[in-house]
XYZ file of C-alpha atoms in Angstrom:
110
model
C 24.364 53.705 35.906
C 22.582 50.909 34.072
C 23.015 47.520 35.757
C 23.910 45.855 32.451
C 26.691 48.367 31.929
C 28.015 47.541 35.411
C 27.925 43.881 34.415
C 29.850 44.541 31.189
C 32.454 46.480 33.168
C 32.689 43.560 35.616
C 33.264 41.166 32.718
C 35.916 43.416 31.164
C 37.752 43.748 34.494
C 37.608 39.998 35.090
C 38.976 39.295 31.617
C 41.755 41.814 32.228
C 42.583 40.222 35.572
C 42.616 36.672 34.288
C 44.714 37.672 31.275
C 47.145 39.342 33.666
C 47.126 36.191 35.798
C 48.559 34.284 32.855
C 51.044 37.110 32.186
C 52.134 37.167 35.851
C 53.792 33.773 35.306
C 52.780 32.380 38.678
C 53.078 35.792 40.366
C 56.786 35.965 39.543
C 56.141 39.301 37.800
C 54.960 41.595 40.648
C 53.520 44.376 38.464
C 51.256 41.897 36.688
C 50.313 40.363 40.042
C 49.241 43.766 41.333
C 47.244 44.315 38.136
C 45.474 40.958 38.752
C 44.453 42.144 42.221
C 43.225 45.525 40.945
C 41.223 43.982 38.104
C 39.602 41.329 40.298
C 38.655 43.934 42.912
C 37.170 46.138 40.191
C 35.323 43.182 38.698
C 33.700 42.152 41.972
C 32.840 45.760 42.805
C 31.128 46.238 39.431
C 29.398 42.862 39.783
C 28.106 43.917 43.210
C 26.595 47.019 41.578
C 25.020 44.945 38.803
C 23.309 42.470 41.149
C 21.360 45.236 42.835
C 19.109 45.206 39.746
C 19.915 41.970 37.908
C 19.038 38.643 39.579
C 22.140 37.028 41.064
C 21.903 33.798 39.060
C 21.379 35.624 35.781
C 24.181 38.099 36.461
C 26.606 35.353 37.457
C 25.724 33.217 34.429
C 26.284 36.150 32.071
C 29.452 37.256 33.919
C 31.062 33.846 33.875
C 29.813 32.794 30.427
C 30.764 35.926 28.531
C 33.991 36.192 30.507
C 34.938 32.648 29.536
C 34.229 33.301 25.861
C 36.139 36.582 25.926
C 39.100 34.894 27.611
C 39.178 32.177 24.970
C 39.419 34.887 22.321
C 42.104 36.761 24.290
C 44.004 33.490 24.714
C 43.813 32.915 20.976
C 44.960 36.430 20.039
C 47.506 37.135 22.790
C 48.802 33.674 23.726
C 48.229 31.870 20.395
C 46.017 29.238 22.071
C 43.713 28.512 19.137
C 40.357 26.995 20.186
C 39.384 23.805 18.374
C 35.940 23.007 16.957
C 34.643 21.677 20.276
C 35.697 24.871 22.037
C 33.949 27.043 19.430
C 30.762 24.951 19.665
C 30.858 25.131 23.457
C 31.340 28.897 23.431
C 28.509 29.216 20.933
C 26.246 27.280 23.297
C 27.298 29.526 26.183
C 26.474 32.621 24.136
C 23.148 31.063 23.121
C 22.413 30.470 26.803
C 23.113 34.122 27.586
C 20.746 35.175 24.795
C 18.034 32.820 26.091
C 18.448 34.213 29.611
C 18.210 37.764 28.319
C 15.245 37.238 26.012
C 13.116 34.667 27.816
C 13.879 34.781 31.542
C 11.311 36.576 33.686
C 13.444 36.276 36.823
C 13.379 39.519 38.772
C 15.795 40.946 41.302
C 14.398 41.590 44.765
């Protein structure tokens, strides 16, 4: 499978796990706590597949950056935590950084 697809799956699993972390209410809801564990395991497994072809630093930057932006949107939609202007600007800069990494970085995996 394409390494970038593995990375997208890792991001999706991480977003699912972190969203479930909020929903677990401090692990007082066991089903959500189990879902957190499953999602985080899936995320790290997919990330481990991605870094076989994508440089570690690039993969981690994309994983954490896109995951953070996606979680802000999930927080807004699901938990009604509306980002303010500073948050939107910051997320825009993160996304711009991901684009710069993708388009201009010549870093290669070994």
